[in-house]
PDB file of N, CA and C in Angstrom:
ATOM      1  N   MET A   1       0.877  -1.454  -0.064  1.00 79.00           N
ATOM      2  CA  MET A   1      -0.131  -0.159  -0.198  1.00 79.00           C
ATOM      3  C   MET A   1       0.802   0.980  -0.039  1.00 79.00           C
ATOM      4  N   LYS A   2       2.104   1.088   0.456  1.00 87.00           N
ATOM      5  CA  LYS A   2       2.621   2.373   0.804  1.00 87.00           C
ATOM      6  C   LYS A   2       3.387   2.494  -0.721  1.00 87.00           C
ATOM      7  N   ILE A   3       3.757   1.769  -1.331  1.00 93.00           N
ATOM      8  CA  ILE A   3       4.323   2.012  -2.873  1.00 93.00           C
ATOM      9  C   ILE A   3       3.269   2.668  -3.725  1.00 93.00           C
ATOM     10  N   VAL A   4       2.306   1.929  -3.521  1.00 92.00           N
ATOM     11  CA  VAL A   4       0.991   2.988  -4.348  1.00 92.00           C
ATOM     12  C   VAL A   4       0.569   4.329  -3.833  1.00 92.00           C
ATOM     13  N   ARG A   5       0.683   4.511  -2.665  1.00 90.00           N
ATOM     14  CA  ARG A   5       0.661   5.776  -2.323  1.00 90.00           C
ATOM     15  C   ARG A   5       1.599   6.636  -2.744  1.00 90.00           C
ATOM     16  N   ILE A   6       2.811   5.967  -2.863  1.00 93.00           N
ATOM     17  CA  ILE A   6       4.176   6.631  -3.084  1.00 93.00           C
ATOM     18  C   ILE A   6       3.806   7.028  -4.739  1.00 93.00           C
ATOM     19  N   ILE A   7       3.681   6.144  -5.521  1.00 94.00           N
ATOM     20  CA  ILE A   7       3.589   6.493  -7.323  1.00 94.00           C
ATOM     21  C   ILE A   7       2.298   7.377  -7.461  1.00 94.00           C
ATOM     22  N   LEU A   8       1.050   7.183  -6.636  1.00 92.00           N
ATOM     23  CA  LEU A   8      -0.221   8.274  -6.893  1.00 92.00           C
ATOM     24  C   LEU A   8       0.528   9.494  -6.735  1.00 92.00           C
ATOM     25  N   ALA A   9       1.049   9.436  -5.597  1.00 93.00           N
ATOM     26  CA  ALA A   9       1.793  10.994  -5.415  1.00 93.00           C
ATOM     27  C   ALA A   9       2.583  11.836  -5.925  1.00 93.00           C
ATOM     28  N   ILE A  10       3.677  10.851  -6.758  1.00 95.00           N
ATOM     29  CA  ILE A  10       4.218  11.513  -7.577  1.00 95.00           C
ATOM     30  C   ILE A  10       3.721  11.787  -8.728  1.00 95.00           C
ATOM     31  N   ILE A  11       2.615  10.848  -9.088  1.00 94.00           N
ATOM     32  CA  ILE A  11       1.675  11.303 -10.386  1.00 94.00           C
ATOM     33  C   ILE A  11       0.865  12.566 -10.436  1.00 94.00           C
ATOM     34  N   VAL A  12       0.268  12.898  -8.925  1.00 93.00           N
ATOM     35  CA  VAL A  12      -0.523  13.740  -9.043  1.00 93.00           C
ATOM     36  C   VAL A  12       0.381  15.364  -8.576  1.00 93.00           C
ATOM     37  N   LEU A  13       1.921  15.115  -8.280  1.00 94.00           N
ATOM     38  CA  LEU A  13       2.456  15.766  -8.463  1.00 94.00           C
ATOM     39  C   LEU A  13       3.189  16.286  -9.546  1.00 94.00           C
ATOM     40  N   ALA A  14       3.369  15.424 -10.503  1.00 94.00           N
ATOM     41  CA  ALA A  14       3.770  15.940 -11.789  1.00 94.00           C
ATOM     42  C   ALA A  14       2.278  16.470 -12.623  1.00 94.00           C
ATOM     43  N   LEU A  15       1.205  16.116 -12.413  1.00 93.00           N
ATOM     44  CA  LEU A  15       0.310  16.617 -13.069  1.00 93.00           C
ATOM     45  C   LEU A  15      -0.225  17.991 -12.913  1.00 93.00           C
ATOM     46  N   SER A  16      -0.092  17.921 -11.441  1.00 93.00           N
ATOM     47  CA  SER A  16      -0.224  19.269 -10.977  1.00 93.00           C
ATOM     48  C   SER A  16       0.856  20.616 -11.419  1.00 93.00           C
ATOM     49  N   ALA A  17       2.251  20.010 -11.210  1.00 94.00           N
ATOM     50  CA  ALA A  17       3.215  20.708 -11.637  1.00 94.00           C
ATOM     51  C   ALA A  17       2.946  21.129 -13.048  1.00 94.00           C
ATOM     52  N   CYS A  18       2.724  20.499 -13.919  1.00 93.00           N
ATOM     53  CA  CYS A  18       2.323  20.496 -15.020  1.00 93.00           C
ATOM     54  C   CYS A  18       1.200  21.200 -15.761  1.00 93.00           C
ATOM     55  N   LEU A  19       0.298  21.520 -14.666  1.00 93.00           N
ATOM     56  CA  LEU A  19      -0.847  22.323 -15.006  1.00 93.00           C
ATOM     57  C   LEU A  19      -0.596  23.586 -14.324  1.00 93.00           C
ATOM     58  N   LEU A  20       0.190  24.029 -13.365  1.00 93.00           N
ATOM     59  CA  LEU A  20       0.727  25.085 -12.826  1.00 93.00           C
ATOM     60  C   LEU A  20       1.366  26.042 -13.923  1.00 93.00           C
ATOM     61  N   ILE A  21       2.308  25.250 -14.574  1.00 94.00           N
ATOM     62  CA  ILE A  21       3.688  25.891 -15.293  1.00 94.00           C
ATOM     63  C   ILE A  21       3.007  26.116 -16.752  1.00 94.00           C
ATOM     64  N   THR A  22       2.096  25.149 -17.140  1.00 93.00           N
ATOM     65  CA  THR A  22       1.400  25.304 -18.377  1.00 93.00           C
ATOM     66  C   THR A  22       0.249  26.324 -18.824  1.00 93.00           C
ATOM     67  N   GLU A  23      -0.636  26.466 -17.666  1.00 91.00           N
ATOM     68  CA  GLU A  23      -1.713  27.066 -17.296  1.00 91.00           C
ATOM     69  C   GLU A  23      -2.794  26.578 -18.094  1.00 91.00           C
ATOM     70  N   ASN A  24      -2.586  25.174 -18.375  1.00 89.00           N
ATOM     71  CA  ASN A  24      -3.649  24.508 -19.724  1.00 89.00           C
ATOM     72  C   ASN A  24      -4.256  23.474 -18.412  1.00 89.00           C
ATOM     73  N   PHE A  25      -5.470  23.466 -18.401  1.00 86.00           N
ATOM     74  CA  PHE A  25      -6.112  22.946 -17.188  1.00 86.00           C
ATOM     75  C   PHE A  25      -7.239  22.096 -17.554  1.00 86.00           C
ATOM     76  N   GLU A  26      -6.722  21.613 -18.816  1.00 86.00           N
ATOM     77  CA  GLU A  26      -7.862  20.444 -19.512  1.00 86.00           C
ATOM     78  C   GLU A  26      -7.360  19.386 -18.792  1.00 86.00           C
ATOM     79  N   PHE A  27      -6.021  18.706 -18.118  1.00 86.00           N
ATOM     80  CA  PHE A  27      -5.854  17.363 -17.355  1.00 86.00           C
ATOM     81  C   PHE A  27      -6.235  17.374 -15.929  1.00 86.00           C
ATOM     82  N   MET A  28      -6.988  18.648 -15.446  1.00 87.00           N
ATOM     83  CA  MET A  28      -7.668  18.990 -14.073  1.00 87.00           C
ATOM     84  C   MET A  28      -8.613  17.455 -13.604  1.00 87.00           C
ATOM     85  N   PRO A  29      -9.298  16.996 -14.234  1.00 87.00           N
ATOM     86  CA  PRO A  29     -10.127  15.857 -14.071  1.00 87.00           C
ATOM     87  C   PRO A  29      -9.028  14.440 -13.703  1.00 87.00           C
ATOM     88  N   TYR A  30      -8.128  14.585 -14.687  1.00 89.00           N
ATOM     89  CA  TYR A  30      -6.955  13.126 -13.737  1.00 89.00           C
ATOM     90  C   TYR A  30      -6.549  13.451 -12.763  1.00 89.00           C
ATOM     91  N   SER A  31      -5.786  14.767 -12.814  1.00 89.00           N
ATOM     92  CA  SER A  31      -5.238  14.970 -11.640  1.00 89.00           C
ATOM     93  C   SER A  31      -6.596  14.994 -10.339  1.00 89.00           C
ATOM     94  N   MET A  32      -7.745  14.903 -10.354  1.00 87.00           N
ATOM     95  CA  MET A  32      -8.652  14.733  -8.977  1.00 87.00           C
ATOM     96  C   MET A  32      -8.747  13.517  -9.145  1.00 87.00           C
ATOM     97  N   LEU A  33      -8.631  12.557  -9.984  1.00 89.00           N
ATOM     98  CA  LEU A  33      -9.114  11.351 -10.244  1.00 89.00           C
ATOM     99  C   LEU A  33      -7.933  10.800  -9.398  1.00 89.00           C
ATOM    100  N   PHE A  34      -6.770  11.009  -9.680  1.00 92.00           N
ATOM    101  CA  PHE A  34      -5.482  10.457  -8.996  1.00 92.00           C
ATOM    102  C   PHE A  34      -5.459  10.962  -7.353  1.00 92.00           C
ATOM    103  N   LEU A  35      -6.010  12.017  -7.395  1.00 89.00           N
ATOM    104  CA  LEU A  35      -6.000  12.423  -5.772  1.00 89.00           C
ATOM    105  C   LEU A  35      -6.892  11.757  -5.055  1.00 89.00           C
ATOM    106  N   GLY A  36      -8.081  11.622  -5.463  1.00 89.00           N
ATOM    107  CA  GLY A  36      -9.345  11.121  -5.087  1.00 89.00           C
ATOM    108  C   GLY A  36      -8.684   8.777  -4.688  1.00 89.00           C
ATOM    109  N   ALA A  37      -7.797   8.537  -5.561  1.00 91.00           N
ATOM    110  CA  ALA A  37      -7.283   7.314  -5.693  1.00 91.00           C
ATOM    111  C   ALA A  37      -6.349   7.351  -4.457  1.00 91.00           C
ATOM    112  N   ILE A  38      -5.652   8.169  -4.226  1.00 91.00           N
ATOM    113  CA  ILE A  38      -4.518   8.465  -3.398  1.00 91.00           C
ATOM    114  C   ILE A  38      -5.321   8.630  -1.574  1.00 91.00           C
ATOM    115  N   MET A  39      -6.379   9.113  -1.712  1.00 89.00           N
ATOM    116  CA  MET A  39      -7.617   9.123  -0.551  1.00 89.00           C
ATOM    117  C   MET A  39      -8.058   7.806  -0.173  1.00 89.00           C
ATOM    118  N   LEU A  40      -8.255   7.164  -1.137  1.00 89.00           N
ATOM    119  CA  LEU A  40      -8.957   5.940  -1.017  1.00 89.00           C
ATOM    120  C   LEU A  40      -7.863   4.955  -0.161  1.00 89.00           C
ATOM    121  N   VAL A  41      -6.859   4.989  -0.972  1.00 91.00           N
ATOM    122  CA  VAL A  41      -5.866   3.933  -0.646  1.00 91.00           C
ATOM    123  C   VAL A  41      -5.558   4.273   0.818  1.00 91.00           C
ATOM    124  N   THR A  42      -5.526   5.835   1.295  1.00 86.00           N
ATOM    125  CA  THR A  42      -4.943   6.088   2.618  1.00 86.00           C
ATOM    126  C   THR A  42      -6.294   5.548   3.558  1.00 86.00           C
ATOM    127  N   GLY A  43      -7.298   5.779   3.276  1.00 85.00           N
ATOM    128  CA  GLY A  43      -8.484   5.404   4.003  1.00 85.00           C
ATOM    129  C   GLY A  43      -8.397   3.732   4.142  1.00 85.00           C
ATOM    130  N   LEU A  44      -8.299   2.984   3.341  1.00 87.00           N
ATOM    131  CA  LEU A  44      -8.287   1.198   3.105  1.00 87.00           C
ATOM    132  C   LEU A  44      -7.037   1.042   4.124  1.00 87.00           C
ATOM    133  N   ALA A  45      -5.839   1.272   4.069  1.00 86.00           N
ATOM    134  CA  ALA A  45      -4.638   1.275   4.842  1.00 86.00           C
ATOM    135  C   ALA A  45      -5.153   1.386   6.320  1.00 86.00           C
ATOM    136  N   GLU A  46      -5.800   3.065   6.577  1.00 84.00           N
ATOM    137  CA  GLU A  46      -6.377   3.146   8.101  1.00 84.00           C
ATOM    138  C   GLU A  46      -7.273   2.099   8.476  1.00 84.00           C
ATOM    139  N   LEU A  47      -8.184   1.860   7.678  1.00 85.00           N
ATOM    140  CA  LEU A  47      -9.097   0.677   7.936  1.00 85.00           C
ATOM    141  C   LEU A  47      -8.750  -0.591   8.331  1.00 85.00           C
ATOM    142  N   GLN A  48      -7.162  -1.164   6.975  1.00 86.00           N
ATOM    143  CA  GLN A  48      -6.753  -2.230   7.740  1.00 86.00           C
ATOM    144  C   GLN A  48      -5.790  -2.510   8.855  1.00 86.00           C
ATOM    145  N   LYS A  49      -5.404  -1.010   9.208  1.00 84.00           N
ATOM    146  CA  LYS A  49      -4.433  -0.946  10.516  1.00 84.00           C
ATOM    147  C   LYS A  49      -5.644  -1.466  11.816  1.00 84.00           C
ATOM    148  N   ASP A  50      -6.635  -1.742  11.646  1.00 76.00           N
ATOM    149  CA  ASP A  50      -7.750  -1.656  12.510  1.00 76.00           C
ATOM    150  C   ASP A  50      -7.942  -0.179  13.622  1.00 76.00           C
ATOM    151  N   ARG A  51      -7.898   0.633  12.769  1.00 71.00           N
ATOM    152  CA  ARG A  51      -7.860   1.933  13.405  1.00 71.00           C
ATOM    153  C   ARG A  51      -9.105   2.737  12.750  1.00 71.00           C
ATOM    154  N   LYS A  52     -10.378   1.985  13.120  1.00 69.00           N
ATOM    155  CA  LYS A  52     -11.591   2.493  12.396  1.00 69.00           C
ATOM    156  C   LYS A  52     -12.416   4.029  13.023  1.00 69.00           C
ATOM    157  N   GLY A  53     -11.123   4.847  13.306  1.00 75.00           N
ATOM    158  CA  GLY A  53     -11.519   5.596  13.621  1.00 75.00           C
ATOM    159  C   GLY A  53     -12.058   6.709  12.550  1.00 75.00           C
ATOM    160  N   PHE A  54     -11.840   8.091  12.927  1.00 82.00           N
ATOM    161  CA  PHE A  54     -12.556   9.146  12.102  1.00 82.00           C
ATOM    162  C   PHE A  54     -11.850   9.429  10.961  1.00 82.00           C
ATOM    163  N   TRP A  55     -10.447   9.444  10.836  1.00 81.00           N
ATOM    164  CA  TRP A  55      -9.672   9.616   9.556  1.00 81.00           C
ATOM    165  C   TRP A  55      -9.685   8.591   8.611  1.00 81.00           C
ATOM    166  N   GLY A  56      -9.796   7.464   9.134  1.00 80.00           N
ATOM    167  CA  GLY A  56     -10.240   6.258   7.669  1.00 80.00           C
ATOM    168  C   GLY A  56     -11.803   6.790   7.222  1.00 80.00           C
ATOM    169  N   TYR A  57     -12.653   6.654   7.993  1.00 84.00           N
ATOM    170  CA  TYR A  57     -13.691   6.720   7.270  1.00 84.00           C
ATOM    171  C   TYR A  57     -14.042   8.208   6.541  1.00 84.00           C
ATOM    172  N   MET A  58     -13.421   9.250   7.190  1.00 86.00           N
ATOM    173  CA  MET A  58     -13.354  10.620   6.372  1.00 86.00           C
ATOM    174  C   MET A  58     -12.480  10.775   5.361  1.00 86.00           C
ATOM    175  N   SER A  59     -11.475   9.832   4.857  1.00 84.00           N
ATOM    176  CA  SER A  59     -10.818  10.006   3.684  1.00 84.00           C
ATOM    177  C   SER A  59     -11.686   8.704   2.490  1.00 84.00           C
ATOM    178  N   LEU A  60     -12.381   7.827   3.240  1.00 85.00           N
ATOM    179  CA  LEU A  60     -13.216   6.845   2.241  1.00 85.00           C
ATOM    180  C   LEU A  60     -14.453   8.146   1.553  1.00 85.00           C
ATOM    181  N   VAL A  61     -14.774   9.307   2.309  1.00 88.00           N
ATOM    182  CA  VAL A  61     -15.608  10.027   2.092  1.00 88.00           C
ATOM    183  C   VAL A  61     -15.419  10.989   0.954  1.00 88.00           C
ATOM    184  N   VAL A  62     -14.176  11.620   1.240  1.00 89.00           N
ATOM    185  CA  VAL A  62     -13.372  12.550   0.512  1.00 89.00           C
ATOM    186  C   VAL A  62     -12.968  12.100  -0.749  1.00 89.00           C
ATOM    187  N   SER A  63     -12.651  10.478  -0.608  1.00 89.00           N
ATOM    188  CA  SER A  63     -12.300   9.886  -2.290  1.00 89.00           C
ATOM    189  C   SER A  63     -13.214   9.803  -3.071  1.00 89.00           C
ATOM    190  N   SER A  64     -14.464   9.503  -2.559  1.00 89.00           N
ATOM    191  CA  SER A  64     -16.057   9.207  -3.428  1.00 89.00           C
ATOM    192  C   SER A  64     -16.507  10.577  -3.490  1.00 89.00           C
ATOM    193  N   PHE A  65     -15.890  11.687  -2.502  1.00 89.00           N
ATOM    194  CA  PHE A  65     -16.240  13.410  -3.314  1.00 89.00           C
ATOM    195  C   PHE A  65     -15.406  13.454  -4.567  1.00 89.00           C
ATOM    196  N   LEU A  66     -13.969  13.437  -4.612  1.00 85.00           N
ATOM    197  CA  LEU A  66     -13.290  13.698  -5.304  1.00 85.00           C
ATOM    198  C   LEU A  66     -13.180  12.690  -6.950  1.00 85.00           C
ATOM    199  N   PHE A  67     -14.041  11.734  -6.507  1.00 85.00           N
ATOM    200  CA  PHE A  67     -14.187  10.904  -7.919  1.00 85.00           C
ATOM    201  C   PHE A  67     -15.187  10.962  -8.737  1.00 85.00           C
ATOM    202  N   TYR A  68     -16.387  11.820  -7.476  1.00 87.00           N
ATOM    203  CA  TYR A  68     -17.708  12.403  -8.015  1.00 87.00           C
ATOM    204  C   TYR A  68     -17.078  13.346  -9.020  1.00 87.00           C
ATOM    205  N   VAL A  69     -16.323  14.725  -8.303  1.00 84.00           N
ATOM    206  CA  VAL A  69     -15.865  15.769  -9.169  1.00 84.00           C
ATOM    207  C   VAL A  69     -14.932  15.114 -10.418  1.00 84.00           C
ATOM    208  N   SER A  70     -14.006  14.526 -10.488  1.00 82.00           N
ATOM    209  CA  SER A  70     -13.771  13.946 -11.802  1.00 82.00           C
ATOM    210  C   SER A  70     -13.968  13.588 -12.680  1.00 82.00           C
ATOM    211  N   ILE A  71     -15.672  12.962 -12.191  1.00 83.00           N
ATOM    212  CA  ILE A  71     -15.997  12.190 -13.031  1.00 83.00           C
ATOM    213  C   ILE A  71     -17.210  13.286 -13.830  1.00 83.00           C
ATOM    214  N   GLN A  72     -17.409  14.693 -12.996  1.00 83.00           N
ATOM    215  CA  GLN A  72     -18.268  15.821 -13.627  1.00 83.00           C
ATOM    216  C   GLN A  72     -17.417  16.363 -14.327  1.00 83.00           C
ATOM    217  N   GLY A  73     -15.947  16.416 -14.410  1.00 74.00           N
ATOM    218  CA  GLY A  73     -15.107  17.332 -15.096  1.00 74.00           C
ATOM    219  C   GLY A  73     -14.736  16.305 -16.700  1.00 74.00           C
ATOM    220  N   PHE A  74     -15.033  15.208 -16.640  1.00 73.00           N
ATOM    221  CA  PHE A  74     -14.822  14.622 -18.067  1.00 73.00           C
ATOM    222  C   PHE A  74     -15.854  14.553 -18.645  1.00 73.00           C
ATOM    223  N   PHE A  75     -17.358  15.207 -18.182  1.00 66.00           N
ATOM    224  CA  PHE A  75     -18.526  15.479 -18.770  1.00 66.00           C
ATOM    225  C   PHE A  75     -18.819  16.797 -19.001  1.00 66.00           C
TER     226      PHE A  75
END
């Protein structure tokens, strides 16, 4: 899970840097999609550690919201 989070974080950082440098925001839904994937993986990792507190569930809620926003950006 840690390797997946690192790979997704690198993808999000690269996309965000590209968006800021070029000021072309047509790849913003992809950035939001990968950000939602990071939040989903983080939430699942927290729930697997048997720390079923606020942040594990909140990460899942935020990831579902980010997936919704990215899907709306595609259409």
